[in-house]
Backbone as CSV, one residue per row, in Angstrom:
resi,resn,N_x,N_y,N_z,CA_x,CA_y,CA_z,C_x,C_y,C_z
1,ASP,-40.495,-26.593,-37.369,-41.138,-26.318,-36.093,-40.663,-27.331,-35.055
2,ASP,-41.132,-27.141,-33.820,-40.593,-27.960,-32.726,-40.856,-29.453,-32.913
3,MET,-42.063,-29.788,-33.419,-42.367,-31.207,-33.627,-41.402,-31.812,-34.639
4,GLN,-41.059,-31.009,-35.669,-40.132,-31.511,-36.687,-38.734,-31.674,-36.103
5,VAL,-38.344,-30.726,-35.253,-37.041,-30.836,-34.583,-36.995,-32.126,-33.782
6,GLU,-38.094,-32.375,-33.058,-38.136,-33.581,-32.244,-38.098,-34.824,-33.127
7,ALA,-38.864,-34.787,-34.232,-38.901,-35.944,-35.143,-37.500,-36.234,-35.685
8,ASN,-36.778,-35.172,-36.041,-35.410,-35.362,-36.554,-34.505,-35.954,-35.488
9,ALA,-34.632,-35.435,-34.240,-33.810,-35.963,-33.147,-34.153,-37.417,-32.899
10,ALA,-35.463,-37.727,-32.943,-35.899,-39.094,-32.660,-35.385,-40.056,-33.725
11,GLN,-35.322,-39.573,-34.988,-34.862,-40.451,-36.064,-33.406,-40.847,-35.894
12,SER,-32.630,-39.974,-35.244,-31.206,-40.277,-35.102,-30.950,-41.172,-33.881
13,ILE,-32.009,-41.483,-33.127,-31.901,-42.332,-31.938,-32.538,-43.673,-32.254
14,ASP,-31.856,-44.747,-31.930,-32.461,-46.062,-32.104,-33.617,-46.208,-31.123
15,ARG,-34.769,-46.635,-31.635,-35.935,-46.805,-30.755,-35.691,-47.919,-29.747
16,GLU,-35.017,-48.972,-30.181,-34.692,-50.093,-29.291,-33.181,-50.122,-29.099
17,GLN,-32.749,-50.052,-27.856,-31.314,-50.117,-27.559,-31.085,-51.112,-26.431
18,GLY,-29.836,-51.481,-26.222,-29.562,-52.372,-25.102,-28.204,-53.028,-25.193
19,GLY,-27.884,-53.800,-24.175,-26.638,-54.546,-24.138,-26.849,-55.832,-23.368
20,TRP,-26.717,-56.959,-24.066,-26.898,-58.259,-23.394,-26.088,-59.379,-24.037
21,GLU,-25.411,-59.083,-25.149,-24.708,-60.138,-25.891,-23.620,-60.813,-25.066
22,HIS,-23.106,-60.108,-24.052,-22.006,-60.625,-23.230,-22.480,-61.594,-22.144
23,LEU,-23.781,-61.686,-21.943,-24.291,-62.456,-20.795,-24.113,-63.954,-21.001
24,LYS,-23.844,-64.644,-19.898,-23.725,-66.102,-19.910,-24.750,-66.688,-18.934
25,GLY,-25.021,-67.985,-19.072,-25.925,-68.652,-18.127,-27.347,-68.166,-18.232
26,LEU,-27.843,-67.988,-19.471,-29.199,-67.475,-19.653,-30.255,-68.425,-19.087
27,ASP,-29.883,-69.703,-18.924,-30.861,-70.673,-18.412,-30.900,-70.704,-16.882
28,GLU,-30.017,-69.919,-16.227,-30.130,-69.755,-14.769,-31.414,-68.966,-14.481
29,GLU,-31.732,-68.767,-13.205,-32.893,-67.947,-12.861,-32.485,-66.474,-12.858
30,TRP,-33.288,-65.638,-13.528,-32.965,-64.221,-13.689,-34.050,-63.329,-13.099
31,ASP,-33.613,-62.173,-12.600,-34.511,-61.091,-12.173,-34.491,-60.000,-13.242
32,LEU,-35.621,-59.346,-13.445,-35.681,-58.233,-14.386,-36.498,-57.114,-13.750
33,GLY,-36.033,-55.872,-13.908,-36.753,-54.702,-13.402,-37.109,-53.778,-14.549
34,ILE,-38.233,-53.074,-14.412,-38.712,-52.160,-15.464,-39.086,-50.822,-14.838
35,ASP,-38.653,-49.732,-15.495,-39.043,-48.385,-15.065,-39.057,-47.477,-16.284
36,GLU,-39.646,-46.288,-16.117,-39.740,-45.345,-17.230,-39.177,-43.994,-16.811
37,ALA,-38.804,-43.204,-17.799,-38.369,-41.820,-17.557,-39.136,-40.916,-18.514
38,GLY,-39.633,-39.791,-17.978,-40.287,-38.794,-18.833,-41.740,-39.060,-19.079
39,ARG,-42.443,-39.579,-18.072,-43.867,-39.877,-18.276,-44.657,-38.590,-18.536
40,GLY,-45.514,-38.641,-19.559,-46.328,-37.476,-19.908,-45.470,-36.281,-20.275
41,PRO,-44.415,-36.488,-21.098,-43.470,-35.393,-21.344,-44.081,-34.287,-22.199
42,VAL,-43.851,-33.060,-21.780,-44.185,-31.932,-22.638,-43.069,-31.810,-23.662
43,LEU,-41.895,-32.145,-23.234,-40.706,-32.004,-24.069,-39.971,-33.340,-24.103
44,GLY,-39.711,-33.825,-25.295,-38.883,-35.018,-25.405,-39.643,-36.316,-25.226
45,PRO,-38.916,-37.432,-25.298,-39.544,-38.742,-25.340,-39.832,-39.318,-23.958
46,MET,-40.627,-40.383,-23.947,-40.718,-41.240,-22.769,-39.834,-42.444,-23.084
47,VAL,-39.004,-42.806,-22.137,-38.090,-43.939,-22.344,-38.395,-45.006,-21.306
48,TYR,-38.598,-46.212,-21.801,-38.832,-47.362,-20.926,-37.556,-48.157,-20.842
49,GLY,-37.147,-48.527,-19.633,-35.909,-49.296,-19.458,-36.152,-50.597,-18.727
50,SER,-35.350,-51.602,-19.065,-35.319,-52.829,-18.265,-33.863,-53.150,-17.966
51,ALA,-33.632,-53.770,-16.822,-32.295,-54.251,-16.452,-32.485,-55.635,-15.847
52,PHE,-31.527,-56.532,-16.104,-31.707,-57.909,-15.653,-30.381,-58.525,-15.237
53,CYS,-30.457,-59.318,-14.159,-29.278,-60.006,-13.640,-29.716,-61.346,-13.053
54,PRO,-28.779,-62.304,-12.897,-29.153,-63.560,-12.253,-29.704,-63.282,-10.854
55,THR,-30.727,-64.035,-10.470,-31.358,-63.850,-9.162,-30.324,-63.883,-8.038
56,ASN,-29.298,-64.734,-8.183,-28.299,-64.867,-7.107,-27.253,-63.751,-7.117
57,ARG,-27.377,-62.787,-8.032,-26.429,-61.646,-8.053,-27.090,-60.340,-7.606
58,GLU,-28.282,-60.413,-7.050,-28.996,-59.194,-6.657,-28.183,-58.355,-5.667
59,ALA,-27.531,-59.024,-4.715,-26.723,-58.293,-3.716,-25.538,-57.590,-4.375
60,ASP,-24.956,-58.242,-5.409,-23.840,-57.614,-6.141,-24.312,-56.352,-6.860
61,LEU,-25.513,-56.436,-7.428,-26.067,-55.275,-8.136,-26.294,-54.125,-7.157
62,LYS,-26.807,-54.452,-5.979,-27.022,-53.437,-4.946,-25.693,-52.781,-4.569
63,ALA,-24.660,-53.610,-4.452,-23.335,-53.115,-4.065,-22.726,-52.197,-5.139
64,LEU,-23.215,-52.318,-6.363,-22.730,-51.454,-7.455,-23.109,-49.999,-7.196
65,GLY,-24.146,-49.801,-6.335,-24.527,-48.431,-5.965,-25.707,-47.880,-6.723
66,VAL,-26.456,-48.766,-7.425,-27.622,-48.260,-8.164,-28.669,-47.752,-7.171
67,ASP,-29.384,-46.704,-7.584,-30.406,-46.098,-6.737,-31.442,-45.492,-7.674
68,ASP,-32.560,-45.075,-7.135,-33.570,-44.380,-7.918,-32.894,-43.238,-8.676
69,SER,-33.070,-43.213,-10.008,-32.341,-42.240,-10.832,-32.660,-40.803,-10.439
70,LYS,-33.881,-40.567,-9.926,-34.250,-39.191,-9.552,-33.473,-38.704,-8.334
71,ALA,-32.915,-39.659,-7.565,-32.145,-39.289,-6.376,-30.668,-39.044,-6.708
72,LEU,-30.314,-39.200,-7.987,-28.902,-39.092,-8.397,-28.693,-37.861,-9.279
73,THR,-27.490,-37.300,-9.240,-27.155,-36.218,-10.165,-26.948,-36.820,-11.559
74,ALA,-27.040,-35.970,-12.583,-26.848,-36.437,-13.964,-25.469,-37.079,-14.114
75,GLU,-24.468,-36.499,-13.461,-23.098,-37.023,-13.542,-23.019,-38.423,-12.920
76,LYS,-23.667,-38.589,-11.773,-23.659,-39.882,-11.087,-24.402,-40.928,-11.910
77,ARG,-25.512,-40.507,-12.542,-26.256,-41.439,-13.401,-25.392,-41.924,-14.557
78,GLU,-24.673,-40.990,-15.196,-23.790,-41.377,-16.313,-22.706,-42.348,-15.841
79,ASP,-22.168,-42.088,-14.654,-21.127,-42.939,-14.073,-21.680,-44.357,-13.831
80,LEU,-22.882,-44.422,-13.266,-23.489,-45.724,-12.987,-23.898,-46.436,-14.276
81,PHE,-24.344,-45.664,-15.285,-24.712,-46.270,-16.568,-23.478,-46.926,-17.205
82,ALA,-22.324,-46.267,-17.086,-21.079,-46.856,-17.591,-20.762,-48.162,-16.847
83,LYS,-20.996,-48.156,-15.522,-20.768,-49.388,-14.739,-21.743,-50.487,-15.163
84,ILE,-23.004,-50.109,-15.393,-24.014,-51.074,-15.835,-23.589,-51.691,-17.168
85,GLN,-23.119,-50.845,-18.092,-22.700,-51.333,-19.412,-21.486,-52.258,-19.315
86,GLY,-20.639,-52.015,-18.311,-19.422,-52.820,-18.174,-19.578,-54.026,-17.260
87,CYS,-20.797,-54.240,-16.765,-21.022,-55.282,-15.767,-21.262,-56.631,-16.445
88,GLU,-20.459,-57.620,-16.085,-20.495,-58.908,-16.804,-21.792,-59.685,-16.595
89,TYR,-22.479,-59.449,-15.467,-23.666,-60.251,-15.162,-24.971,-59.480,-15.371
90,LEU,-24.891,-58.257,-15.909,-26.067,-57.388,-16.011,-26.345,-57.035,-17.468
91,GLY,-27.601,-57.148,-17.863,-28.018,-56.720,-19.201,-29.065,-55.630,-19.091
92,TRP,-29.288,-54.915,-20.181,-30.274,-53.827,-20.166,-30.884,-53.642,-21.545
93,MET,-32.091,-53.098,-21.577,-32.777,-52.751,-22.824,-33.585,-51.479,-22.585
94,VAL,-33.710,-50.658,-23.606,-34.620,-49.506,-23.512,-35.458,-49.401,-24.782
95,THR,-36.626,-48.797,-24.629,-37.495,-48.438,-25.753,-37.759,-46.949,-25.660
96,VAL,-37.469,-46.218,-26.747,-37.636,-44.767,-26.784,-38.917,-44.448,-27.557
97,MET,-39.849,-43.749,-26.900,-41.115,-43.367,-27.537,-41.196,-41.850,-27.587
98,SER,-41.274,-41.287,-28.788,-41.279,-39.822,-28.906,-42.595,-39.243,-28.388
99,ALA,-42.536,-37.987,-27.951,-43.750,-37.321,-27.469,-44.804,-37.277,-28.567
100,GLY,-44.358,-37.101,-29.815,-45.292,-37.087,-30.949,-45.990,-38.425,-31.120
101,GLU,-45.232,-39.497,-30.972,-45.793,-40.852,-31.068,-46.829,-41.072,-29.962
102,LEU,-46.494,-40.631,-28.736,-47.389,-40.814,-27.589,-48.681,-40.027,-27.760
103,SER,-48.561,-38.725,-28.109,-49.763,-37.896,-28.195,-50.577,-38.265,-29.424
104,GLY,-49.899,-38.646,-30.513,-50.619,-39.082,-31.718,-51.509,-40.271,-31.423
105,ALA,-50.989,-41.209,-30.642,-51.762,-42.406,-30.294,-52.953,-42.051,-29.412
106,MET,-52.786,-41.024,-28.558,-53.883,-40.641,-27.658,-54.958,-39.833,-28.384
107,LEU,-54.600,-39.219,-29.518,-55.532,-38.341,-30.230,-56.258,-39.043,-31.383
108,GLN,-55.913,-40.304,-31.637,-56.569,-40.995,-32.750,-58.018,-41.326,-32.404
109,ARG,-58.770,-41.815,-33.403,-60.211,-42.040,-33.206,-60.489,-42.987,-32.037
110,ASN,-59.732,-44.078,-31.953,-59.832,-44.979,-30.801,-58.621,-44.699,-29.915
111,PRO,-58.754,-43.780,-28.954,-57.567,-43.333,-28.214,-56.839,-44.481,-27.516
112,TYR,-55.531,-44.396,-27.584,-54.639,-45.394,-26.989,-53.986,-44.665,-25.831
113,ASN,-54.569,-44.780,-24.617,-54.130,-43.894,-23.536,-52.726,-44.242,-23.025
114,LEU,-52.195,-43.301,-22.268,-50.798,-43.404,-21.839,-50.548,-44.641,-20.975
115,ASN,-51.510,-44.976,-20.092,-51.331,-46.167,-19.256,-51.258,-47.425,-20.112
116,ALA,-52.160,-47.524,-21.102,-52.163,-48.706,-21.974,-50.849,-48.783,-22.761
117,GLN,-50.371,-47.637,-23.259,-49.092,-47.626,-23.987,-47.950,-48.063,-23.075
118,SER,-47.991,-47.579,-21.819,-46.939,-47.934,-20.862,-46.953,-49.431,-20.577
119,HIS,-48.145,-49.987,-20.335,-48.261,-51.426,-20.062,-47.740,-52.238,-21.250
120,ASP,-48.162,-51.852,-22.461,-47.770,-52.623,-23.645,-46.265,-52.554,-23.891
121,THR,-45.660,-51.399,-23.587,-44.213,-51.263,-23.768,-43.469,-52.129,-22.757
122,ALA,-43.964,-52.170,-21.525,-43.356,-53.027,-20.499,-43.485,-54.500,-20.885
123,ILE,-44.657,-54.881,-21.360,-44.888,-56.267,-21.789,-43.923,-56.631,-22.921
124,ALA,-43.733,-55.702,-23.863,-42.817,-55.955,-24.982,-41.374,-56.127,-24.492
125,LEU,-40.981,-55.369,-23.456,-39.626,-55.528,-22.902,-39.456,-56.909,-22.265
126,ILE,-40.498,-57.389,-21.587,-40.441,-58.743,-21.005,-40.329,-59.776,-22.125
127,GLN,-41.128,-59.589,-23.180,-41.087,-60.524,-24.311,-39.715,-60.517,-24.990
128,ARG,-39.087,-59.342,-25.103,-37.747,-59.264,-25.700,-36.733,-60.035,-24.859
129,ALA,-36.859,-59.912,-23.530,-35.924,-60.620,-22.639,-36.095,-62.137,-22.782
130,ILE,-37.351,-62.576,-22.868,-37.606,-64.010,-23.050,-37.070,-64.462,-24.411
131,ALA,-37.228,-63.610,-25.423,-36.794,-63.957,-26.785,-35.282,-64.150,-26.900
132,ILE,-34.493,-63.473,-26.038,-33.038,-63.687,-26.100,-32.624,-64.919,-25.290
133,GLY,-33.623,-65.582,-24.684,-33.343,-66.843,-23.993,-33.259,-66.754,-22.487
134,LEU,-33.612,-65.578,-21.913,-33.541,-65.439,-20.452,-34.613,-66.290,-19.772
135,ASN,-34.211,-66.993,-18.737,-35.140,-67.748,-17.900,-35.579,-66.818,-16.769
136,LEU,-36.614,-66.031,-17.026,-37.047,-65.030,-16.050,-37.793,-65.686,-14.901
137,LYS,-37.292,-65.436,-13.696,-37.895,-65.981,-12.483,-38.767,-64.921,-11.797
138,ARG,-38.181,-63.707,-11.649,-38.878,-62.616,-10.955,-38.792,-61.344,-11.795
139,VAL,-39.912,-60.629,-11.870,-39.941,-59.348,-12.586,-40.543,-58.292,-11.659
140,PHE,-39.820,-57.184,-11.519,-40.219,-56.078,-10.644,-40.546,-54.868,-11.524
141,VAL,-41.702,-54.256,-11.280,-42.154,-53.175,-12.153,-42.599,-51.977,-11.320
142,ASP,-42.153,-50.783,-11.741,-42.643,-49.545,-11.138,-44.034,-49.301,-11.711
143,THR,-45.041,-49.216,-10.859,-46.417,-49.290,-11.350,-46.836,-48.096,-12.183
144,VAL,-47.752,-48.374,-13.101,-48.495,-47.351,-13.833,-49.951,-47.709,-13.602
145,GLY,-50.689,-46.836,-12.899,-52.062,-47.171,-12.530,-52.082,-48.033,-11.271
146,ASP,-53.165,-48.775,-11.111,-53.360,-49.587,-9.914,-52.377,-50.765,-9.882
147,PRO,-51.533,-50.869,-8.824,-50.478,-51.901,-8.823,-51.022,-53.331,-8.876
148,GLN,-52.095,-53.604,-8.116,-52.596,-54.978,-8.062,-53.192,-55.416,-9.403
149,ARG,-53.947,-54.515,-10.038,-54.542,-54.858,-11.340,-53.456,-55.065,-12.393
150,TYR,-52.422,-54.233,-12.344,-51.307,-54.351,-13.293,-50.566,-55.671,-13.050
151,GLU,-50.337,-55.993,-11.781,-49.639,-57.239,-11.433,-50.454,-58.456,-11.897
152,ASP,-51.776,-58.413,-11.689,-52.645,-59.518,-12.119,-52.598,-59.681,-13.641
153,LYS,-52.590,-58.550,-14.340,-52.541,-58.568,-15.814,-51.249,-59.234,-16.301
154,LEU,-50.116,-58.854,-15.703,-48.826,-59.430,-16.094,-48.748,-60.913,-15.743
155,SER,-49.255,-61.278,-14.558,-49.223,-62.681,-14.125,-50.049,-63.568,-15.050
156,ALA,-51.163,-63.028,-15.554,-52.010,-63.797,-16.482,-51.287,-64.009,-17.822
157,LEU,-50.515,-63.002,-18.242,-49.783,-63.098,-19.515,-48.552,-63.996,-19.412
158,PHE,-47.893,-63.968,-18.247,-46.647,-64.722,-18.051,-46.753,-65.552,-16.762
159,PRO,-47.538,-66.653,-16.787,-47.840,-67.372,-15.532,-46.630,-67.988,-14.831
160,SER,-45.531,-68.202,-15.542,-44.375,-68.852,-14.899,-43.472,-67.861,-14.163
161,ILE,-43.774,-66.561,-14.277,-42.925,-65.521,-13.669,-43.598,-64.968,-12.412
162,GLN,-42.795,-64.740,-11.366,-43.291,-64.062,-10.156,-43.176,-62.551,-10.365
163,PHE,-44.284,-61.828,-10.235,-44.277,-60.382,-10.437,-44.436,-59.639,-9.114
164,ALA,-43.753,-58.498,-9.018,-43.982,-57.549,-7.926,-44.123,-56.178,-8.580
165,VAL,-45.339,-55.663,-8.613,-45.606,-54.337,-9.183,-45.857,-53.394,-8.013
166,ARG,-45.030,-52.369,-7.889,-45.091,-51.506,-6.707,-44.956,-50.031,-7.088
167,LYS,-45.498,-49.176,-6.240,-45.185,-47.751,-6.330,-43.764,-47.577,-5.819
168,LYS,-43.013,-46.663,-6.441,-41.633,-46.371,-6.044,-40.757,-47.634,-6.054
169,ALA,-41.032,-48.533,-6.997,-40.230,-49.764,-7.111,-38.756,-49.449,-7.368
170,ASP,-38.500,-48.255,-7.966,-37.106,-47.890,-8.271,-36.279,-47.667,-7.010
171,SER,-36.946,-47.479,-5.859,-36.178,-47.356,-4.612,-36.256,-48.637,-3.770
172,LEU,-36.979,-49.646,-4.280,-37.142,-50.903,-3.538,-36.311,-52.054,-4.101
173,PHE,-36.188,-52.104,-5.420,-35.561,-53.266,-6.077,-34.390,-52.819,-6.948
174,PRO,-33.203,-53.424,-6.759,-32.020,-52.966,-7.505,-32.145,-53.068,-9.025
175,THR,-32.865,-54.093,-9.526,-32.994,-54.182,-10.994,-33.837,-53.023,-11.532
176,VAL,-34.837,-52.572,-10.740,-35.650,-51.431,-11.178,-34.821,-50.145,-11.084
177,SER,-34.003,-50.034,-10.038,-33.092,-48.871,-9.928,-32.179,-48.794,-11.156
178,ALA,-31.615,-49.933,-11.551,-30.722,-49.973,-12.722,-31.494,-49.614,-13.990
179,ALA,-32.728,-50.138,-14.124,-33.558,-49.830,-15.295,-33.871,-48.338,-15.350
180,SER,-34.129,-47.755,-14.173,-34.456,-46.338,-14.084,-33.264,-45.472,-14.524
181,ILE,-32.056,-45.898,-14.171,-30.838,-45.174,-14.581,-30.669,-45.257,-16.106
182,CYS,-30.835,-46.459,-16.672,-30.709,-46.635,-18.126,-31.711,-45.739,-18.856
183,ALA,-32.975,-45.751,-18.400,-34.022,-44.972,-19.066,-33.720,-43.475,-18.987
184,LYS,-33.303,-43.011,-17.804,-33.075,-41.571,-17.613,-31.858,-41.097,-18.406
185,VAL,-30.790,-41.888,-18.411,-29.583,-41.486,-19.156,-29.884,-41.411,-20.652
186,ILE,-30.574,-42.422,-21.178,-30.900,-42.409,-22.612,-31.808,-41.223,-22.928
187,ARG,-32.780,-40.939,-22.060,-33.663,-39.789,-22.294,-32.875,-38.479,-22.271
188,ASP,-31.964,-38.342,-21.294,-31.139,-37.125,-21.225,-30.295,-36.964,-22.491
189,ARG,-29.782,-38.083,-23.007,-28.958,-38.021,-24.228,-29.790,-37.603,-25.437
190,VAL,-31.036,-38.092,-25.514,-31.919,-37.684,-26.616,-32.183,-36.185,-26.511
191,LEU,-32.506,-35.715,-25.309,-32.802,-34.286,-25.119,-31.595,-33.412,-25.450
192,SER,-30.400,-33.930,-25.156,-29.195,-33.125,-25.418,-28.947,-32.953,-26.918
193,GLN,-29.550,-33.796,-27.740,-29.400,-33.663,-29.201,-30.404,-32.681,-29.786
194,TRP,-31.354,-32.270,-28.957,-32.371,-31.325,-29.420,-31.758,-29.966,-29.681
195,LYS,-32.258,-29.308,-30.736,-31.883,-27.922,-30.993,-33.195,-27.156,-31.110
196,PRO,-33.780,-26.751,-29.967,-35.102,-26.080,-30.048,-35.037,-24.852,-30.954
197,THR,-36.096,-24.655,-31.734,-36.128,-23.529,-32.654,-36.448,-22.247,-31.881
198,GLU,-36.202,-21.117,-32.532,-36.458,-19.826,-31.860,-37.908,-19.734,-31.465
199,GLY,-38.146,-19.256,-30.244,-39.511,-19.106,-29.779,-40.093,-20.394,-29.240
200,GLY,-39.388,-21.522,-29.444,-39.871,-22.799,-28.920,-39.384,-22.976,-27.503
201,PRO,-39.724,-24.109,-26.889,-39.264,-24.344,-25.508,-37.745,-24.397,-25.442
202,GLN,-37.171,-23.636,-24.535,-35.697,-23.591,-24.446,-35.192,-24.664,-23.502
């Protein structure tokens, strides 16, 4: 059935992906952006992405041409994702959460709602970046729920980092634009591996 098809597709996709081994100067000041693709998906996974670059390279990242992934064609997103992967000063990470995983968590006895799952996944991406040795100075997040409450929550967890949690952050901050491209491309690739069964969603 369709859930099994999705489970099989999800198994062939690494839940955690990324590229950062090439980065140098991890002790410099870094910016990191976070965005998601496929929120509340009826079909396919929700993918959370982060992208990070030295604070002093923000203008270079902008010049690369990153933009809100929804404003780009699939072809342009793939082109920019290739540039992101080949960029010497830019790293990225994604977390892939299957629709089954998301809805299962919401349907359990103590429901784990979508906003809480989104916040926890974003927090885990920040923790992963710190774990590889990044000296995070500024973190920009596309909001889920109330921006100020979310920003206060993150600031309490990571007091040494400056946070900006905004609506439409993917069109305001280049690191969030890059994260949005990574998340959308990975989600599109997962969906392209799907083979919906007869009578299922085409």
